mmCIF file of C-alpha atoms in Angstrom:
data_model
loop_
_atom_site.group_PDB
_atom_site.id
_atom_site.type_symbol
_atom_site.label_atom_id
_atom_site.label_comp_id
_atom_site.label_asym_id
_atom_site.label_seq_id
_atom_site.Cartn_x
_atom_site.Cartn_y
_atom_site.Cartn_z
ATOM 1 C CA UNK A 27 -17.276 -20.217 -22.202
ATOM 2 C CA UNK A 28 -14.034 -21.123 -20.474
ATOM 3 C CA UNK A 29 -11.274 -23.554 -21.319
ATOM 4 C CA UNK A 30 -8.091 -24.878 -19.764
ATOM 5 C CA UNK A 31 -5.439 -27.003 -21.481
ATOM 6 C CA UNK A 32 -2.424 -28.607 -19.819
ATOM 7 C CA UNK A 33 0.398 -28.602 -22.360
ATOM 8 C CA UNK A 34 2.953 -30.421 -20.189
ATOM 9 C CA UNK A 35 4.078 -30.746 -16.579
ATOM 10 C CA UNK A 36 4.988 -27.074 -16.236
ATOM 11 C CA UNK A 37 2.699 -25.187 -18.679
ATOM 12 C CA UNK A 38 -1.082 -24.766 -18.599
ATOM 13 C CA UNK A 39 -3.032 -22.449 -20.914
ATOM 14 C CA UNK A 40 -6.411 -20.964 -19.991
ATOM 15 C CA UNK A 41 -8.949 -18.560 -21.385
ATOM 16 C CA UNK A 42 -12.556 -17.448 -21.251
ATOM 17 C CA UNK A 43 -15.079 -15.363 -23.185
ATOM 18 C CA UNK A 44 -18.423 -14.043 -22.022
ATOM 19 C CA UNK A 45 -21.205 -11.546 -22.632
ATOM 20 C CA UNK A 46 -23.258 -9.780 -20.002
ATOM 21 C CA UNK A 47 -25.704 -6.937 -19.575
ATOM 22 C CA UNK A 48 -26.858 -4.542 -16.854
ATOM 23 C CA UNK A 49 -30.172 -2.753 -16.727
ATOM 24 C CA UNK A 50 -30.642 0.776 -15.335
ATOM 25 C CA UNK A 51 -31.497 1.138 -11.648
ATOM 26 C CA UNK A 52 -34.443 3.141 -10.292
ATOM 27 C CA UNK A 53 -32.394 6.311 -9.724
ATOM 28 C CA UNK A 54 -31.088 6.246 -13.292
ATOM 29 C CA UNK A 55 -34.659 6.070 -14.636
ATOM 30 C CA UNK A 56 -36.237 8.675 -12.339
ATOM 31 C CA UNK A 57 -36.677 12.162 -13.870
ATOM 32 C CA UNK A 58 -36.483 13.738 -10.394
ATOM 33 C CA UNK A 59 -33.372 15.841 -9.865
ATOM 34 C CA UNK A 60 -30.781 15.207 -7.169
ATOM 35 C CA UNK A 61 -28.681 18.312 -6.544
ATOM 36 C CA UNK A 62 -25.068 18.390 -5.425
ATOM 37 C CA UNK A 63 -22.226 20.881 -5.477
ATOM 38 C CA UNK A 64 -19.105 20.555 -7.635
ATOM 39 C CA UNK A 65 -16.280 22.874 -8.548
ATOM 40 C CA UNK A 66 -16.796 24.403 -12.003
ATOM 41 C CA UNK A 67 -13.491 25.731 -13.333
ATOM 42 C CA UNK A 68 -14.671 28.691 -15.467
ATOM 43 C CA UNK A 69 -16.683 30.080 -12.536
ATOM 44 C CA UNK A 70 -13.870 29.568 -9.984
ATOM 45 C CA UNK A 71 -16.557 28.406 -7.541
ATOM 46 C CA UNK A 72 -18.727 25.470 -6.506
ATOM 47 C CA UNK A 73 -22.004 25.402 -8.433
ATOM 48 C CA UNK A 74 -25.220 23.369 -8.317
ATOM 49 C CA UNK A 75 -25.195 20.173 -10.400
ATOM 50 C CA UNK A 76 -28.676 18.697 -10.965
ATOM 51 C CA UNK A 77 -28.504 14.973 -11.766
ATOM 52 C CA UNK A 78 -31.670 13.649 -13.438
ATOM 53 C CA UNK A 79 -32.586 10.169 -14.605
ATOM 54 C CA UNK A 80 -33.719 9.076 -18.030
ATOM 55 C CA UNK A 81 -36.714 6.725 -18.499
ATOM 56 C CA UNK A 82 -35.537 5.900 -22.047
ATOM 57 C CA UNK A 83 -32.282 4.233 -20.962
ATOM 58 C CA UNK A 84 -31.361 0.917 -22.558
ATOM 59 C CA UNK A 85 -29.366 -1.852 -20.827
ATOM 60 C CA UNK A 86 -25.613 -1.637 -21.193
ATOM 61 C CA UNK A 87 -23.816 -4.635 -22.661
ATOM 62 C CA UNK A 88 -20.305 -5.996 -22.379
ATOM 63 C CA UNK A 89 -18.162 -8.485 -24.273
ATOM 64 C CA UNK A 90 -15.143 -9.697 -22.329
ATOM 65 C CA UNK A 91 -12.380 -12.215 -22.808
ATOM 66 C CA UNK A 92 -9.051 -13.219 -21.330
ATOM 67 C CA UNK A 93 -6.208 -15.541 -22.198
ATOM 68 C CA UNK A 94 -3.392 -16.610 -19.934
ATOM 69 C CA UNK A 95 -0.839 -19.164 -18.869
ATOM 70 C CA UNK A 96 0.100 -20.884 -15.628
ATOM 71 C CA UNK A 97 3.752 -21.904 -15.447
ATOM 72 C CA UNK A 98 5.005 -24.189 -12.680
ATOM 73 C CA UNK A 99 8.701 -24.120 -13.483
ATOM 74 C CA UNK A 100 9.495 -26.086 -10.315
ATOM 75 C CA UNK A 101 7.523 -27.332 -7.339
ATOM 76 C CA UNK A 102 8.485 -24.078 -5.619
ATOM 77 C CA UNK A 103 7.993 -21.515 -8.391
ATOM 78 C CA UNK A 104 4.665 -20.547 -9.979
ATOM 79 C CA UNK A 105 4.135 -17.754 -12.521
ATOM 80 C CA UNK A 106 0.818 -16.728 -14.062
ATOM 81 C CA UNK A 107 0.308 -14.222 -16.873
ATOM 82 C CA UNK A 108 -3.130 -13.119 -18.097
ATOM 83 C CA UNK A 109 -4.314 -10.685 -20.775
ATOM 84 C CA UNK A 110 -7.833 -9.293 -20.281
ATOM 85 C CA UNK A 111 -10.132 -7.192 -22.452
ATOM 86 C CA UNK A 112 -13.507 -5.562 -21.670
ATOM 87 C CA UNK A 113 -15.661 -3.934 -24.363
ATOM 88 C CA UNK A 114 -18.706 -1.990 -23.094
ATOM 89 C CA UNK A 115 -21.540 -0.808 -25.359
ATOM 90 C CA UNK A 116 -24.205 1.680 -24.243
ATOM 91 C CA UNK A 117 -22.709 2.058 -20.742
ATOM 92 C CA UNK A 118 -25.124 3.686 -18.300
ATOM 93 C CA UNK A 119 -23.340 6.813 -17.115
ATOM 94 C CA UNK A 120 -24.059 10.283 -15.811
ATOM 95 C CA UNK A 121 -23.024 13.036 -18.197
ATOM 96 C CA UNK A 122 -19.769 14.782 -17.338
ATOM 97 C CA UNK A 123 -20.577 18.392 -16.404
ATOM 98 C CA UNK A 124 -17.025 19.434 -17.351
ATOM 99 C CA UNK A 125 -17.644 18.202 -20.899
ATOM 100 C CA UNK A 126 -20.948 20.112 -21.057
ATOM 101 C CA UNK A 127 -19.254 23.313 -19.897
ATOM 102 C CA UNK A 128 -16.432 22.890 -22.425
ATOM 103 C CA UNK A 129 -18.975 22.380 -25.223
ATOM 104 C CA UNK A 130 -20.923 25.450 -24.086
ATOM 105 C CA UNK A 131 -17.805 27.620 -24.133
ATOM 106 C CA UNK A 132 -16.782 26.274 -27.566
ATOM 107 C CA UNK A 133 -19.772 28.019 -29.112
ATOM 108 C CA UNK A 134 -21.481 27.141 -32.396
ATOM 109 C CA UNK A 135 -23.156 23.755 -32.731
ATOM 110 C CA UNK A 136 -21.509 22.466 -29.554
ATOM 111 C CA UNK A 137 -23.023 25.275 -27.492
ATOM 112 C CA UNK A 138 -26.451 24.819 -29.073
ATOM 113 C CA UNK A 139 -26.374 21.093 -28.279
ATOM 114 C CA UNK A 140 -26.023 21.630 -24.502
ATOM 115 C CA UNK A 141 -27.486 25.121 -24.020
ATOM 116 C CA UNK A 142 -30.758 23.936 -22.444
ATOM 117 C CA UNK A 143 -28.738 22.243 -19.658
ATOM 118 C CA UNK A 144 -26.658 25.306 -18.752
ATOM 119 C CA UNK A 145 -28.313 27.952 -16.565
ATOM 120 C CA UNK A 146 -26.884 31.421 -16.070
ATOM 121 C CA UNK A 147 -27.214 33.772 -13.119
ATOM 122 C CA UNK A 148 -30.900 34.633 -12.820
ATOM 123 C CA UNK A 149 -32.047 31.229 -14.072
ATOM 124 C CA UNK A 150 -31.992 31.788 -17.827
ATOM 125 C CA UNK A 151 -30.678 29.125 -20.201
ATOM 126 C CA UNK A 152 -30.709 31.135 -23.418
ATOM 127 C CA UNK A 153 -26.917 31.011 -23.801
ATOM 128 C CA UNK A 154 -26.537 34.683 -22.981
ATOM 129 C CA UNK A 155 -23.787 34.313 -20.370
ATOM 130 C CA UNK A 156 -20.132 33.402 -20.671
ATOM 131 C CA UNK A 157 -18.714 30.334 -18.928
ATOM 132 C CA UNK A 158 -17.881 32.458 -15.881
ATOM 133 C CA UNK A 159 -21.569 33.270 -15.438
ATOM 134 C CA UNK A 160 -22.794 29.675 -15.200
ATOM 135 C CA UNK A 161 -24.881 29.133 -12.074
ATOM 136 C CA UNK A 162 -26.376 25.636 -12.497
ATOM 137 C CA UNK A 163 -25.773 22.610 -14.743
ATOM 138 C CA UNK A 164 -28.182 19.757 -15.450
ATOM 139 C CA UNK A 165 -26.596 16.381 -16.171
ATOM 140 C CA UNK A 166 -28.597 13.368 -17.306
ATOM 141 C CA UNK A 167 -28.196 9.605 -17.074
ATOM 142 C CA UNK A 168 -27.463 8.435 -20.621
ATOM 143 C CA UNK A 169 -26.243 5.473 -22.615
ATOM 144 C CA UNK A 170 -22.756 6.837 -23.045
ATOM 145 C CA UNK A 171 -20.015 6.233 -25.613
ATOM 146 C CA UNK A 172 -18.450 2.787 -25.923
ATOM 147 C CA UNK A 173 -15.471 1.937 -23.726
ATOM 148 C CA UNK A 174 -12.738 -0.607 -24.389
ATOM 149 C CA UNK A 175 -10.152 -1.411 -21.755
ATOM 150 C CA UNK A 176 -7.441 -4.046 -21.642
ATOM 151 C CA UNK A 177 -4.432 -4.973 -19.590
ATOM 152 C CA UNK A 178 -2.037 -7.613 -18.320
ATOM 153 C CA UNK A 179 -1.850 -9.233 -14.868
ATOM 154 C CA UNK A 180 1.292 -10.945 -13.580
ATOM 155 C CA UNK A 181 1.623 -13.102 -10.467
ATOM 156 C CA UNK A 182 4.836 -14.756 -9.198
ATOM 157 C CA UNK A 183 5.231 -16.953 -6.127
ATOM 158 C CA UNK A 184 8.362 -18.744 -4.921
ATOM 159 C CA UNK A 185 8.438 -20.926 -1.797
ATOM 160 C CA UNK A 186 11.594 -22.135 -0.056
ATOM 161 C CA UNK A 187 11.700 -24.602 2.823
ATOM 162 C CA UNK A 188 14.726 -24.399 5.080
ATOM 163 C CA UNK A 189 15.919 -25.616 8.467
ATOM 164 C CA UNK A 190 14.864 -22.308 10.064
ATOM 165 C CA UNK A 191 11.366 -22.132 8.554
ATOM 166 C CA UNK A 192 9.521 -21.549 5.303
ATOM 167 C CA UNK A 193 10.123 -18.503 3.121
ATOM 168 C CA UNK A 194 7.801 -17.240 0.369
ATOM 169 C CA UNK A 195 8.489 -14.415 -2.074
ATOM 170 C CA UNK A 196 6.428 -13.039 -4.906
ATOM 171 C CA UNK A 197 4.820 -10.207 -6.794
ATOM 172 C CA UNK A 198 1.324 -9.308 -7.978
ATOM 173 C CA UNK A 199 1.202 -6.629 -10.711
ATOM 174 C CA UNK A 200 -1.552 -5.256 -12.952
ATOM 175 C CA UNK A 201 -0.854 -3.004 -15.945
ATOM 176 C CA UNK A 202 -3.648 -1.263 -17.870
ATOM 177 C CA UNK A 203 -2.763 -1.067 -21.541
ATOM 178 C CA UNK A 204 -5.691 1.106 -22.598
ATOM 179 C CA UNK A 205 -8.961 2.619 -21.448
ATOM 180 C CA UNK A 206 -10.342 4.128 -24.640
ATOM 181 C CA UNK A 207 -13.650 5.969 -24.595
ATOM 182 C CA UNK A 208 -15.336 6.919 -27.880
ATOM 183 C CA UNK A 209 -16.467 10.467 -28.552
ATOM 184 C CA UNK A 210 -19.740 11.594 -26.998
ATOM 185 C CA UNK A 211 -22.287 13.089 -29.382
ATOM 186 C CA UNK A 212 -25.401 15.000 -28.322
ATOM 187 C CA UNK A 213 -27.994 16.617 -30.581
ATOM 188 C CA UNK A 214 -25.737 16.130 -33.595
ATOM 189 C CA UNK A 215 -22.647 17.767 -32.076
ATOM 190 C CA UNK A 216 -19.525 16.269 -30.523
ATOM 191 C CA UNK A 217 -19.625 17.218 -26.839
ATOM 192 C CA UNK A 218 -16.473 15.316 -25.846
ATOM 193 C CA UNK A 219 -13.708 13.940 -28.045
ATOM 194 C CA UNK A 220 -12.537 10.339 -27.703
ATOM 195 C CA UNK A 221 -9.659 9.767 -25.302
ATOM 196 C CA UNK A 222 -7.534 7.123 -23.583
ATOM 197 C CA UNK A 223 -7.851 7.438 -19.788
ATOM 198 C CA UNK A 224 -5.017 5.041 -18.872
ATOM 199 C CA UNK A 225 -2.189 6.847 -17.119
ATOM 200 C CA UNK A 226 -4.160 10.047 -16.450
ATOM 201 C CA UNK A 227 -5.816 11.790 -13.489
ATOM 202 C CA UNK A 228 -8.977 12.344 -15.583
ATOM 203 C CA UNK A 229 -10.134 15.200 -13.339
ATOM 204 C CA UNK A 230 -11.720 16.963 -16.318
ATOM 205 C CA UNK A 231 -13.283 13.806 -17.775
ATOM 206 C CA UNK A 232 -15.967 11.299 -16.920
ATOM 207 C CA UNK A 233 -13.487 8.502 -16.169
ATOM 208 C CA UNK A 234 -12.002 8.006 -12.720
ATOM 209 C CA UNK A 235 -8.258 8.481 -12.078
ATOM 210 C CA UNK A 236 -6.370 5.599 -13.641
ATOM 211 C CA UNK A 237 -2.669 5.042 -12.946
ATOM 212 C CA UNK A 238 -1.632 2.445 -15.484
ATOM 213 C CA UNK A 239 0.446 0.226 -13.162
ATOM 214 C CA UNK A 240 -0.280 -1.039 -9.669
ATOM 215 C CA UNK A 241 1.413 -3.872 -7.865
ATOM 216 C CA UNK A 242 2.967 -5.286 -4.755
ATOM 217 C CA UNK A 243 6.002 -7.374 -3.893
ATOM 218 C CA UNK A 244 5.730 -9.582 -0.824
ATOM 219 C CA UNK A 245 7.914 -11.673 1.431
ATOM 220 C CA UNK A 246 6.603 -14.135 4.028
ATOM 221 C CA UNK A 247 8.305 -16.169 6.750
ATOM 222 C CA UNK A 248 6.677 -18.965 8.775
ATOM 223 C CA UNK A 249 8.286 -20.730 11.726
ATOM 224 C CA UNK A 250 6.096 -23.037 13.804
ATOM 225 C CA UNK A 251 3.346 -20.781 15.216
ATOM 226 C CA UNK A 252 4.904 -17.498 14.021
ATOM 227 C CA UNK A 253 4.102 -15.831 10.685
ATOM 228 C CA UNK A 254 5.539 -12.548 9.361
ATOM 229 C CA UNK A 255 4.380 -10.967 6.103
ATOM 230 C CA UNK A 256 5.828 -7.853 4.436
ATOM 231 C CA UNK A 257 4.227 -6.051 1.473
ATOM 232 C CA UNK A 258 5.860 -3.383 -0.684
ATOM 233 C CA UNK A 259 3.046 -1.603 -2.557
ATOM 234 C CA UNK A 260 3.668 0.584 -5.593
ATOM 235 C CA UNK A 261 1.415 2.821 -7.687
ATOM 236 C CA UNK A 262 2.892 4.441 -10.771
ATOM 237 C CA UNK A 263 2.728 8.174 -11.398
ATOM 238 C CA UNK A 264 0.153 9.573 -13.804
ATOM 239 C CA UNK A 265 -0.511 12.771 -15.719
ATOM 240 C CA UNK A 266 -2.960 15.602 -15.190
ATOM 241 C CA UNK A 267 -4.526 15.875 -18.644
ATOM 242 C CA UNK A 268 -5.688 19.463 -18.055
ATOM 243 C CA UNK A 269 -2.242 20.893 -18.700
ATOM 244 C CA UNK A 270 0.214 22.688 -16.458
ATOM 245 C CA UNK A 271 -0.333 26.380 -15.723
ATOM 246 C CA UNK A 272 2.123 25.856 -12.874
ATOM 247 C CA UNK A 273 4.992 23.412 -12.599
ATOM 248 C CA UNK A 274 4.832 19.706 -11.689
ATOM 249 C CA UNK A 275 1.086 19.153 -11.592
ATOM 250 C CA UNK A 276 1.357 15.489 -12.535
ATOM 251 C CA UNK A 277 0.679 13.007 -9.719
ATOM 252 C CA UNK A 278 3.826 11.343 -8.392
ATOM 253 C CA UNK A 279 4.256 7.615 -7.902
ATOM 254 C CA UNK A 280 3.956 6.196 -4.393
ATOM 255 C CA UNK A 281 5.520 3.254 -2.576
ATOM 256 C CA UNK A 282 4.263 2.109 0.836
ATOM 257 C CA UNK A 283 5.195 -0.739 3.189
ATOM 258 C CA UNK A 284 2.867 -2.970 5.237
ATOM 259 C CA UNK A 285 3.965 -5.420 7.936
ATOM 260 C CA UNK A 286 1.784 -8.179 9.443
ATOM 261 C CA UNK A 287 2.608 -10.552 12.310
ATOM 262 C CA UNK A 288 0.503 -13.509 13.483
ATOM 263 C CA UNK A 289 1.072 -15.715 16.535
ATOM 264 C CA UNK A 290 -1.001 -18.903 16.758
ATOM 265 C CA UNK A 291 -1.710 -20.221 20.284
ATOM 266 C CA UNK A 292 -3.483 -23.180 21.887
ATOM 267 C CA UNK A 293 -3.431 -25.617 18.955
ATOM 268 C CA UNK A 294 -4.149 -22.766 16.532
ATOM 269 C CA UNK A 295 -7.542 -22.003 18.072
ATOM 270 C CA UNK A 296 -6.351 -18.542 19.163
ATOM 271 C CA UNK A 297 -4.253 -16.004 17.316
ATOM 272 C CA UNK A 298 -2.750 -12.657 18.183
ATOM 273 C CA UNK A 299 -2.238 -10.348 15.218
ATOM 274 C CA UNK A 300 -0.392 -7.090 14.689
ATOM 275 C CA UNK A 301 -0.380 -4.966 11.533
ATOM 276 C CA UNK A 302 1.552 -1.836 10.646
ATOM 277 C CA UNK A 303 0.022 -0.298 7.510
ATOM 278 C CA UNK A 304 2.194 2.221 5.659
ATOM 279 C CA UNK A 305 4.574 2.152 8.608
ATOM 280 C CA UNK A 306 6.968 4.622 6.962
ATOM 281 C CA UNK A 307 4.091 7.145 6.988
ATOM 282 C CA UNK A 308 4.194 7.991 3.282
ATOM 283 C CA UNK A 309 1.851 10.884 2.429
ATOM 284 C CA UNK A 310 -0.566 10.783 -0.486
ATOM 285 C CA UNK A 311 0.930 12.522 -3.564
ATOM 286 C CA UNK A 312 -0.413 15.971 -4.338
ATOM 287 C CA UNK A 313 -3.096 16.258 -7.025
ATOM 288 C CA UNK A 314 -4.938 19.298 -8.402
ATOM 289 C CA UNK A 315 -8.381 18.221 -7.154
ATOM 290 C CA UNK A 316 -10.696 19.337 -4.345
ATOM 291 C CA UNK A 317 -9.040 17.363 -1.533
ATOM 292 C CA UNK A 318 -5.494 18.027 -2.701
ATOM 293 C CA UNK A 319 -4.928 14.313 -3.342
ATOM 294 C CA UNK A 320 -6.565 11.543 -5.397
ATOM 295 C CA UNK A 321 -8.919 9.815 -2.952
ATOM 296 C CA UNK A 322 -9.817 7.145 -5.558
ATOM 297 C CA UNK A 323 -6.234 5.880 -5.566
ATOM 298 C CA UNK A 324 -4.412 6.973 -2.424
ATOM 299 C CA UNK A 325 -5.052 6.958 1.313
ATOM 300 C CA UNK A 326 -4.492 10.105 3.372
ATOM 301 C CA UNK A 327 -4.413 8.378 6.776
ATOM 302 C CA UNK A 328 -0.649 7.854 6.821
ATOM 303 C CA UNK A 329 0.715 5.190 9.188
ATOM 304 C CA UNK A 330 -1.884 2.936 10.867
ATOM 305 C CA UNK A 331 -1.373 0.232 13.511
ATOM 306 C CA UNK A 332 -3.783 -2.565 14.379
ATOM 307 C CA UNK A 333 -3.811 -5.216 17.112
ATOM 308 C CA UNK A 334 -6.256 -8.121 16.974
ATOM 309 C CA UNK A 335 -7.341 -11.225 18.872
ATOM 310 C CA UNK A 336 -8.931 -14.143 17.034
ATOM 311 C CA UNK A 337 -10.560 -17.219 18.569
ATOM 312 C CA UNK A 338 -12.071 -20.145 16.654
ATOM 313 C CA UNK A 339 -14.240 -22.674 18.432
ATOM 314 C CA UNK A 340 -13.616 -26.357 17.758
ATOM 315 C CA UNK A 341 -15.992 -28.487 15.707
#
């Protein structure tokens, strides 16, 4: 259900609400194991992680809504603001092996709840070894704990016509207010406490890295068949939730610059393009993960340059 209401010449309100579901795929249902290697902290080594499906999975469901406003203050200035909220129930996820290891090392009911998925050197899973002796971990596809995430998106665009060409300026920013995951219970014990992933690296959790603010500011200039576009991209810094045995383990913010040029030729049927991506050659911020940087968020390529030729045939 979606609605849009024009209040006056400069203000329009909009909103939507919806429900949806997603069923498990074949891999999530298959009991056959797929083995990979991942770094297991207590062992200080890469160990086998057996991922198995679950034929008893139920579909995950989501309830989502958003509300926002479009503001045309002048013919040249447009601002949009939107609040969004996603609420997931029974999400289909693969268990986090870090959470299983933490529960195993905690002992008591937590250890008993996950013991049959933790294998020690020699293949036993009787709980006889310490965390350092773990050799293999079995993780299963499950209907995981509920997740609620929300945030705000902001878009600004200003256009100015002048005697030397047309200028456009603006910004596009998204800020995550929360990404709250409920606690995960297994066999009557809490395997992982609830947490808010927004603003954290989440290297020891099931969530992906989630800097809470991303955005770009842009400036564009068009003169006849020439077009120049400059982006300033920014990703906020975020914390490593695992603590700091050494100094400054949090991931720093990053700002990069992209430049694009387009030259239209022959009645706009042909175009030459040039792009300089991250032309100041900013390096990905350091992160305490396998690659040394957060590959979900940052790019390790550094400066990249592209030249293109485009031709469109007439109708």
